[in-house]
Short mmCIF file of C-alpha atoms in Angstrom, two decimals:
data_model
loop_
_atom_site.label_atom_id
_atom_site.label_comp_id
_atom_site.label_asym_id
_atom_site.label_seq_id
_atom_site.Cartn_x
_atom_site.Cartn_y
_atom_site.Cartn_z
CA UNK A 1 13.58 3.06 5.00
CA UNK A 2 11.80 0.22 2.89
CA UNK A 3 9.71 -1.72 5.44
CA UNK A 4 8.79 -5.66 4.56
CA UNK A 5 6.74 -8.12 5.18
CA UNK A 6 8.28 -11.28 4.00
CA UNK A 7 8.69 -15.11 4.36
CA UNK A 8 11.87 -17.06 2.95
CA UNK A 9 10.44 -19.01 -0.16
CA UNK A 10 9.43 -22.57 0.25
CA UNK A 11 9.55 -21.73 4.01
CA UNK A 12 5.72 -21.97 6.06
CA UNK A 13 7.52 -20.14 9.02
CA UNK A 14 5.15 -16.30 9.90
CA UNK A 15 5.61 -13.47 8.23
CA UNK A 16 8.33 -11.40 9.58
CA UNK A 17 9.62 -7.45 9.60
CA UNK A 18 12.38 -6.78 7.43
CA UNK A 19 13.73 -3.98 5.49
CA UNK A 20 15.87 -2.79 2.00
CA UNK A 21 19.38 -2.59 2.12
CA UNK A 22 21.21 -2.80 -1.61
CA UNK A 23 18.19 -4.79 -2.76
CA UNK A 24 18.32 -7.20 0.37
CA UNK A 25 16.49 -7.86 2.68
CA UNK A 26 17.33 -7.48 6.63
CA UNK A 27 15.32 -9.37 9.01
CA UNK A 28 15.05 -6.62 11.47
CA UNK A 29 14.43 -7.83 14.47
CA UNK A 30 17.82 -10.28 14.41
CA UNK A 31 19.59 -6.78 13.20
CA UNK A 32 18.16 -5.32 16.44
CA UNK A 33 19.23 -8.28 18.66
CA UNK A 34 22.79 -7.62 16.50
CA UNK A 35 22.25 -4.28 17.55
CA UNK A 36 21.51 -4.97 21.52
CA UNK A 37 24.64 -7.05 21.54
CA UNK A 38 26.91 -4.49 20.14
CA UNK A 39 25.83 -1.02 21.94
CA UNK A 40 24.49 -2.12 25.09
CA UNK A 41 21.19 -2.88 26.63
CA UNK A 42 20.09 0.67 27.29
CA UNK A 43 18.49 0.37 23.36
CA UNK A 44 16.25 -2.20 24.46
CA UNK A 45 13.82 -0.67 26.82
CA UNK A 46 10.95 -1.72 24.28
CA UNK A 47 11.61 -4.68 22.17
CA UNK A 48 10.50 -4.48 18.56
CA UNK A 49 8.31 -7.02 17.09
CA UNK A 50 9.40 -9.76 14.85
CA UNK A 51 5.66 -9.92 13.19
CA UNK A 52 4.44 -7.01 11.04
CA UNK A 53 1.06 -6.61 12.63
CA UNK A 54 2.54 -5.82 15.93
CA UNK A 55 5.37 -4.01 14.52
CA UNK A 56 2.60 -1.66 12.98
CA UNK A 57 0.39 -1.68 16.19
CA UNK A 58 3.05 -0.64 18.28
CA UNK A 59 2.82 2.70 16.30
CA UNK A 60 5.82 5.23 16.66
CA UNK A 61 7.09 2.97 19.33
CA UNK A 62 8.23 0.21 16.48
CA UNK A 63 9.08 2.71 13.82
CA UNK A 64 11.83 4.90 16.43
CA UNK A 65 13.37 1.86 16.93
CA UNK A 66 13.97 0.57 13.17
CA UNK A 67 14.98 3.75 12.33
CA UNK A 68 17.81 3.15 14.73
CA UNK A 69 18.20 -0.41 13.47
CA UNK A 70 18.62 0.94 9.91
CA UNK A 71 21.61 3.66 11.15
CA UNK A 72 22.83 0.36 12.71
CA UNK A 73 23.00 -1.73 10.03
CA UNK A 74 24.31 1.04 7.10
CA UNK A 75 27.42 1.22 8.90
CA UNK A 76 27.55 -2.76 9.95
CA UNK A 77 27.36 -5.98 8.14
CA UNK A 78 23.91 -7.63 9.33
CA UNK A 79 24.47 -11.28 10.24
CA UNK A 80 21.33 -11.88 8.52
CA UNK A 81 20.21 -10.69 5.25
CA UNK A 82 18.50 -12.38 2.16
CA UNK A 83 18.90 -11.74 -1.75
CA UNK A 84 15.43 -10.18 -3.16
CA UNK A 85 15.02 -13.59 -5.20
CA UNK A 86 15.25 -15.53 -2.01
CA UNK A 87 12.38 -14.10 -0.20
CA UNK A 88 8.42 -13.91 -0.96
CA UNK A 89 7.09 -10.30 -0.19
CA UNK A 90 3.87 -10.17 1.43
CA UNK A 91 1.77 -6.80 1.45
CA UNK A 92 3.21 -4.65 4.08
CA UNK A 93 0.60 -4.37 6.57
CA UNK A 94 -1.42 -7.79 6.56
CA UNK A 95 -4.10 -7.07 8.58
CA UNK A 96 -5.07 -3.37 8.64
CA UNK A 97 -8.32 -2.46 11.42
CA UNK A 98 -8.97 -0.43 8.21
CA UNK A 99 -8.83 -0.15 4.90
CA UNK A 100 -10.00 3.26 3.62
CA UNK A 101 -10.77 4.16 0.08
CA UNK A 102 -11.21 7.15 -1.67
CA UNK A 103 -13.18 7.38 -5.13
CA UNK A 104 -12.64 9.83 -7.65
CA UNK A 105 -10.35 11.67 -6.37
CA UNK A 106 -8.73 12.94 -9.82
CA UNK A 107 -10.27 15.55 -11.94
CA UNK A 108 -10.02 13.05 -14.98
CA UNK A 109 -11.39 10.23 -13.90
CA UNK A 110 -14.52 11.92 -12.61
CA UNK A 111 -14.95 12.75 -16.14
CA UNK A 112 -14.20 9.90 -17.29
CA UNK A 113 -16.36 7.50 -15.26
CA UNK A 114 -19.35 10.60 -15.89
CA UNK A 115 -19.71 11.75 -12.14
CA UNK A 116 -19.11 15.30 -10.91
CA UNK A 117 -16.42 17.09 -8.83
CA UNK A 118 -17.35 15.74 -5.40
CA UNK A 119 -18.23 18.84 -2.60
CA UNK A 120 -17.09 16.17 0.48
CA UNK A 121 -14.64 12.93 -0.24
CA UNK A 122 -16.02 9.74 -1.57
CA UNK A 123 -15.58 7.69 1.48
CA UNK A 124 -15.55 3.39 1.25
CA UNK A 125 -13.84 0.86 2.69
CA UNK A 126 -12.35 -2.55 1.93
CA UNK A 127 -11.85 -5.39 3.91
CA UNK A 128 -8.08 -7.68 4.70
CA UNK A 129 -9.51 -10.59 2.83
CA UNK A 130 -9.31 -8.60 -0.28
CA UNK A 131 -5.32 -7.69 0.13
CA UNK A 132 -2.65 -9.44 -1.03
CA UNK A 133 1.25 -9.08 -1.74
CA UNK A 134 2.92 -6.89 -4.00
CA UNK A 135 4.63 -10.87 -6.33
CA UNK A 136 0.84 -12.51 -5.75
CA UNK A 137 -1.93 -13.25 -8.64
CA UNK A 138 -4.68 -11.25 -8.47
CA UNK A 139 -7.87 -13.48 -8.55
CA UNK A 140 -10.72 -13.01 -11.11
CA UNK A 141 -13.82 -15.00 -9.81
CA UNK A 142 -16.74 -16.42 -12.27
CA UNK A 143 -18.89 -13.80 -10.52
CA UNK A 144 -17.65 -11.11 -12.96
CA UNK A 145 -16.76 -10.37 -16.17
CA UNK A 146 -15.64 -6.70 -16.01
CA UNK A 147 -12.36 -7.00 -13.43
CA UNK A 148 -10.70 -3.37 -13.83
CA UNK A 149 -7.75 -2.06 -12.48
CA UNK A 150 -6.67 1.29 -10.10
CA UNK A 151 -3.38 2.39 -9.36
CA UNK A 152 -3.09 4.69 -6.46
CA UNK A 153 -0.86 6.19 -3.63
CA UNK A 154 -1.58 4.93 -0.36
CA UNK A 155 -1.30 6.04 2.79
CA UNK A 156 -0.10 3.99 6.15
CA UNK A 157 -1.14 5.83 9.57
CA UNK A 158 1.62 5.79 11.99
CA UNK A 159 0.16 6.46 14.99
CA UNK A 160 -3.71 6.93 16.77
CA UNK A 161 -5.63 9.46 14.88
CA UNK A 162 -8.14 11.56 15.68
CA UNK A 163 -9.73 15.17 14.50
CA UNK A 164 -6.25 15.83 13.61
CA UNK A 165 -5.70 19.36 11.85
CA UNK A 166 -4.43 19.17 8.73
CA UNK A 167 -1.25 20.68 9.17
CA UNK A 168 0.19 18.17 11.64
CA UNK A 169 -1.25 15.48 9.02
CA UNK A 170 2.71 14.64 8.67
CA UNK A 171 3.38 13.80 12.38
CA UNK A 172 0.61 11.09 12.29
CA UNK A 173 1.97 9.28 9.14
CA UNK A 174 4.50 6.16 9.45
CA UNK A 175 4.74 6.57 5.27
CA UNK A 176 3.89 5.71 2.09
CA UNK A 177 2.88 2.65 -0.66
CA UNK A 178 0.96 1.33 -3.01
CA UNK A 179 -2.21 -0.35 -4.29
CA UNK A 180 -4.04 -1.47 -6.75
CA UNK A 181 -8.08 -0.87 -6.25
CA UNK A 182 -8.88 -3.94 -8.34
CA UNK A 183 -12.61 -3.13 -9.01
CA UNK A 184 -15.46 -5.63 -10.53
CA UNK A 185 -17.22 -2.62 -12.45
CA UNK A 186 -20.64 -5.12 -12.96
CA UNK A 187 -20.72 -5.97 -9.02
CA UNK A 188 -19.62 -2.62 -8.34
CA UNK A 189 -22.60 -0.77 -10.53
CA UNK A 190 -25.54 -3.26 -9.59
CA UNK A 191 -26.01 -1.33 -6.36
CA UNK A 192 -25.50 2.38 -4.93
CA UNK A 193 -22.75 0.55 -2.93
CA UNK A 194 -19.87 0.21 -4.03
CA UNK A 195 -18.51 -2.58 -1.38
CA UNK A 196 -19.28 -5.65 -3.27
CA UNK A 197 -17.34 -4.80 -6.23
CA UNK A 198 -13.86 -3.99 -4.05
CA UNK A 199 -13.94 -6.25 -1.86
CA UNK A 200 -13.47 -9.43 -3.67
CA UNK A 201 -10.75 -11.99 -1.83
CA UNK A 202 -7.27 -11.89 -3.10
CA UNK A 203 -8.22 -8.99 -5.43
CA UNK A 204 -6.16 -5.89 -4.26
CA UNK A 205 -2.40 -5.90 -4.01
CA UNK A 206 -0.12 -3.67 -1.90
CA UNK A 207 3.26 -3.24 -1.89
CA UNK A 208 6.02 -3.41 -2.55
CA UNK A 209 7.04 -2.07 0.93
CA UNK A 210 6.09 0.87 2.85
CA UNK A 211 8.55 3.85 2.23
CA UNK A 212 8.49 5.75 5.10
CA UNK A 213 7.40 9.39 5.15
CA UNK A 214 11.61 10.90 5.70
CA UNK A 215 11.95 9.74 2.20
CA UNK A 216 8.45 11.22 0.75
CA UNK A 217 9.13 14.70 1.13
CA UNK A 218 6.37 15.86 -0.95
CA UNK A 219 3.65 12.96 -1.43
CA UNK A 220 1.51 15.65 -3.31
CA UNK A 221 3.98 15.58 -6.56
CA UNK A 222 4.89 11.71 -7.36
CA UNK A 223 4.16 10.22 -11.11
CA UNK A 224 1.88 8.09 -11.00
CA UNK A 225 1.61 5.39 -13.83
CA UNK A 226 -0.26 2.03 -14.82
CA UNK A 227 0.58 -0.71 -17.67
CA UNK A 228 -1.68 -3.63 -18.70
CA UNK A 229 0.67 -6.32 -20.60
CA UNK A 230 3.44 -3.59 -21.21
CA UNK A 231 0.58 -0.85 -22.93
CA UNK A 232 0.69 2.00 -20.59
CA UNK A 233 -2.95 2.89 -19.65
CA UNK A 234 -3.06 5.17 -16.77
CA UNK A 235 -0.53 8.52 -16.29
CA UNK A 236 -0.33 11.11 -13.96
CA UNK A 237 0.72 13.14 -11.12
CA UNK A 238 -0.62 13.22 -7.31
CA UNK A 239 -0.74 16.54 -7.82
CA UNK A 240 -4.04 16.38 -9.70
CA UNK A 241 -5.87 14.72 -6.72
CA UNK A 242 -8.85 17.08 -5.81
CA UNK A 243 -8.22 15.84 -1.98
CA UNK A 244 -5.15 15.76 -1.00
CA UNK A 245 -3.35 13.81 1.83
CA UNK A 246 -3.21 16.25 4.64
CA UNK A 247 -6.88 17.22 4.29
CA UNK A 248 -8.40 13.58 3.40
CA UNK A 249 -6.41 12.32 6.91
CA UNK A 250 -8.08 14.83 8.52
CA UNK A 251 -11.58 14.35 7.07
CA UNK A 252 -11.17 11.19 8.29
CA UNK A 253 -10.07 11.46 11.44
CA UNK A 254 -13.03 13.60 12.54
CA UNK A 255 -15.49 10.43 11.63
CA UNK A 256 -13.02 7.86 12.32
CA UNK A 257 -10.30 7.28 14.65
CA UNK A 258 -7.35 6.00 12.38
CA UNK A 259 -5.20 3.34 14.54
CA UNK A 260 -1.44 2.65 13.46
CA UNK A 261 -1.48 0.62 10.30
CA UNK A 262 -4.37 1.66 8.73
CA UNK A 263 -4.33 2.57 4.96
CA UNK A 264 -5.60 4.77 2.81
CA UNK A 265 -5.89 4.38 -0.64
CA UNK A 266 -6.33 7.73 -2.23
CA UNK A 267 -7.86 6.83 -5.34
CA UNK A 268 -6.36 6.88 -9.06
CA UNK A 269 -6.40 8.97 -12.07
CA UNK A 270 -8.16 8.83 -15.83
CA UNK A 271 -7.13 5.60 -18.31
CA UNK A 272 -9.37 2.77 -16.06
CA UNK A 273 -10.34 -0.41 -18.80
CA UNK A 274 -14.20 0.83 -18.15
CA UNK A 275 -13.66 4.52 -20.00
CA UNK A 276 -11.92 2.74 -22.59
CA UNK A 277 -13.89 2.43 -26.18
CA UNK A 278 -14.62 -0.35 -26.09
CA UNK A 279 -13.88 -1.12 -22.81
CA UNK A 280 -10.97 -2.97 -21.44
CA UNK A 281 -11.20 -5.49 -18.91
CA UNK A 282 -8.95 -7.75 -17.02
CA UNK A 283 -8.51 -11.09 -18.44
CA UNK A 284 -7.05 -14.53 -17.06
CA UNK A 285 -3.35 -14.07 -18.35
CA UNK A 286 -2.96 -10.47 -18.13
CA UNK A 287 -0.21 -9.01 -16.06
CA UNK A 288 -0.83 -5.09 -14.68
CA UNK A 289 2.04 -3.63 -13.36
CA UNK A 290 2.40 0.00 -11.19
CA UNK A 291 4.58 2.54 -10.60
CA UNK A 292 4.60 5.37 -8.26
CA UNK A 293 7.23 8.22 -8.23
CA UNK A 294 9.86 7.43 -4.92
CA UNK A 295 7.95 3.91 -4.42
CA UNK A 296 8.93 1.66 -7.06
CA UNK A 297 6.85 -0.86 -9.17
CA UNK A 298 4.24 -3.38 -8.63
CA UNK A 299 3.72 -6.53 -11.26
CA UNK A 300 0.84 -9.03 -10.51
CA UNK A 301 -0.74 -11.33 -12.90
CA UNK A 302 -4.73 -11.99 -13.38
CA UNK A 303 -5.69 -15.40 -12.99
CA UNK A 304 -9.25 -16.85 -13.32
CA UNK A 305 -10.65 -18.84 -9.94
#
């Protein structure tokens, strides 16, 4: 499945759960109610949320459900469904309790930025005001000049985490998207902290959805690609990252208990705008777009605040 978070255009209703179905979306919830009325009430011991942050609280609880919404509606006509041009996509988890971030995480881009092969994860964290959705303009504030871009895989925890081994990783994931670590490199660099440089608000897109993880079989081999105004700048595989998922959700989840609907962004390869010579920053007008191998692709536009 293709999990939403979307509002009907011109429409200040909340945010509500959908999902992908030939490019439109479903509102799930009234596909579950569609559901209830056509096989019976014994499918609605738990109701599912109608608001994404619950939906994703609820944990495994939600996500059993859609999947049997999504069964539901393959074989059935949902009463309500909306064309992709009709609907405004939000990020797919709003408001994460965490946002976790991994820095360089590929072999490359340690070189390139002039660090060394880390012995233990590089471990920071964002904040919610930073996100936005997958269609939104990415802010660039007065308060820097050298606005970079990151594309990277991240990862949405499906249910409560803790010193998990990393074998089971898999059974705690609800599935896959993507992000872009928008980074201001001169914020970023005037301290040993990295916060203040990627955390900016409205600076980090998600999206467009969250696949879930039955359609990732192998998150450890997806292209991963980058384009600034149509010039492709970053390519690769998440096979080069030097931590992969299982043991990076694991790492984590000895220091921090992950709750459902947390992400993990798992950092992104060589070709950033700061190893460039000269170096290439974001500027108002610029559009960077993503792609990520069994995702699908990510367009936002820079525009100066």
């Amino acid at each position: 499945m293709k999990l939403v978070n979307y509002k009907l255009k011109y429409d200040f209703a909340l945010s509500r759960m959908g999902v992908m179905l030939n490019n439109n979306v479903v509102d799930l919830h009234q596909a579950y109610e569609q559901m209830i009325a056509n096989v019976g009430a014994k499918e609605s011991a738990f109701p599912l949320p109608s608001d994404p942050d619950t939906f994703y609280a609820n944990g495994e609880a939600s996500m059993e459900i859609a999947k049997k919404v999504y069964a539901y509606i393959e074989k059935n006509e949902p009463l309500t469904q909306y064309k992709r041009e009709d609907v405004v996509l939000g990020p797919p988890i709003p408001n994460p309790s965490k946002i976790i971030c991994i820095g360089i995480n590929y072999a490359d881009h340690v070189a390139e930025m002039g660090s060394e092969i880390p012995e233990f994860p590089v471990v920071f964290s964002k904040f919610s005001n930073a996100l936005i959705g997958p269609e939104d303009d990415i802010h660039k504030i007065s308060a820097t000049k050298k606005l970079d871009y990151e594309v990277e895989l991240a990862v949405v925890i499906g249910k409560k985490t803790s010193n998990v081994n990393k074998t089971d990783v898999h059974d705690y994931l609800a599935g896959y998207t993507m992000g872009n670590d928008v980074s201001a490199r001169d914020l970023q660099k005037r301290t040993v902290q990295w916060l203040q440089g990627k955390s900016l608000d409205h600076t980090t897109p998600i999206g467009p959805w969250l696949v879930t993880k039955d359609e990732i079989t192998d998150p450890s081999n997806l292209a991963i690609k980058s384009f600034v105004n149509g010039e492709i700048r970053q390519s690769s595989n998440t096979k080069h990252l030097i931590f992969d998922i299982p043991f990076l959700v694991s790492f984590i989840s000895e220091l921090i208990t992950l709750n459902p609907g947390d992400i993990i962004l798992t950092g992104t390869p060589d070709g950033v705008g700061m190893a460039m010579d000269p170096p290439q920053y974001l500027q108002h007008g610029d559009t960077v777009r993503l792609e990520i191998e069994g995702i699908g692709i990510m367009e936002n536009k820079i525009i100066e605040k």
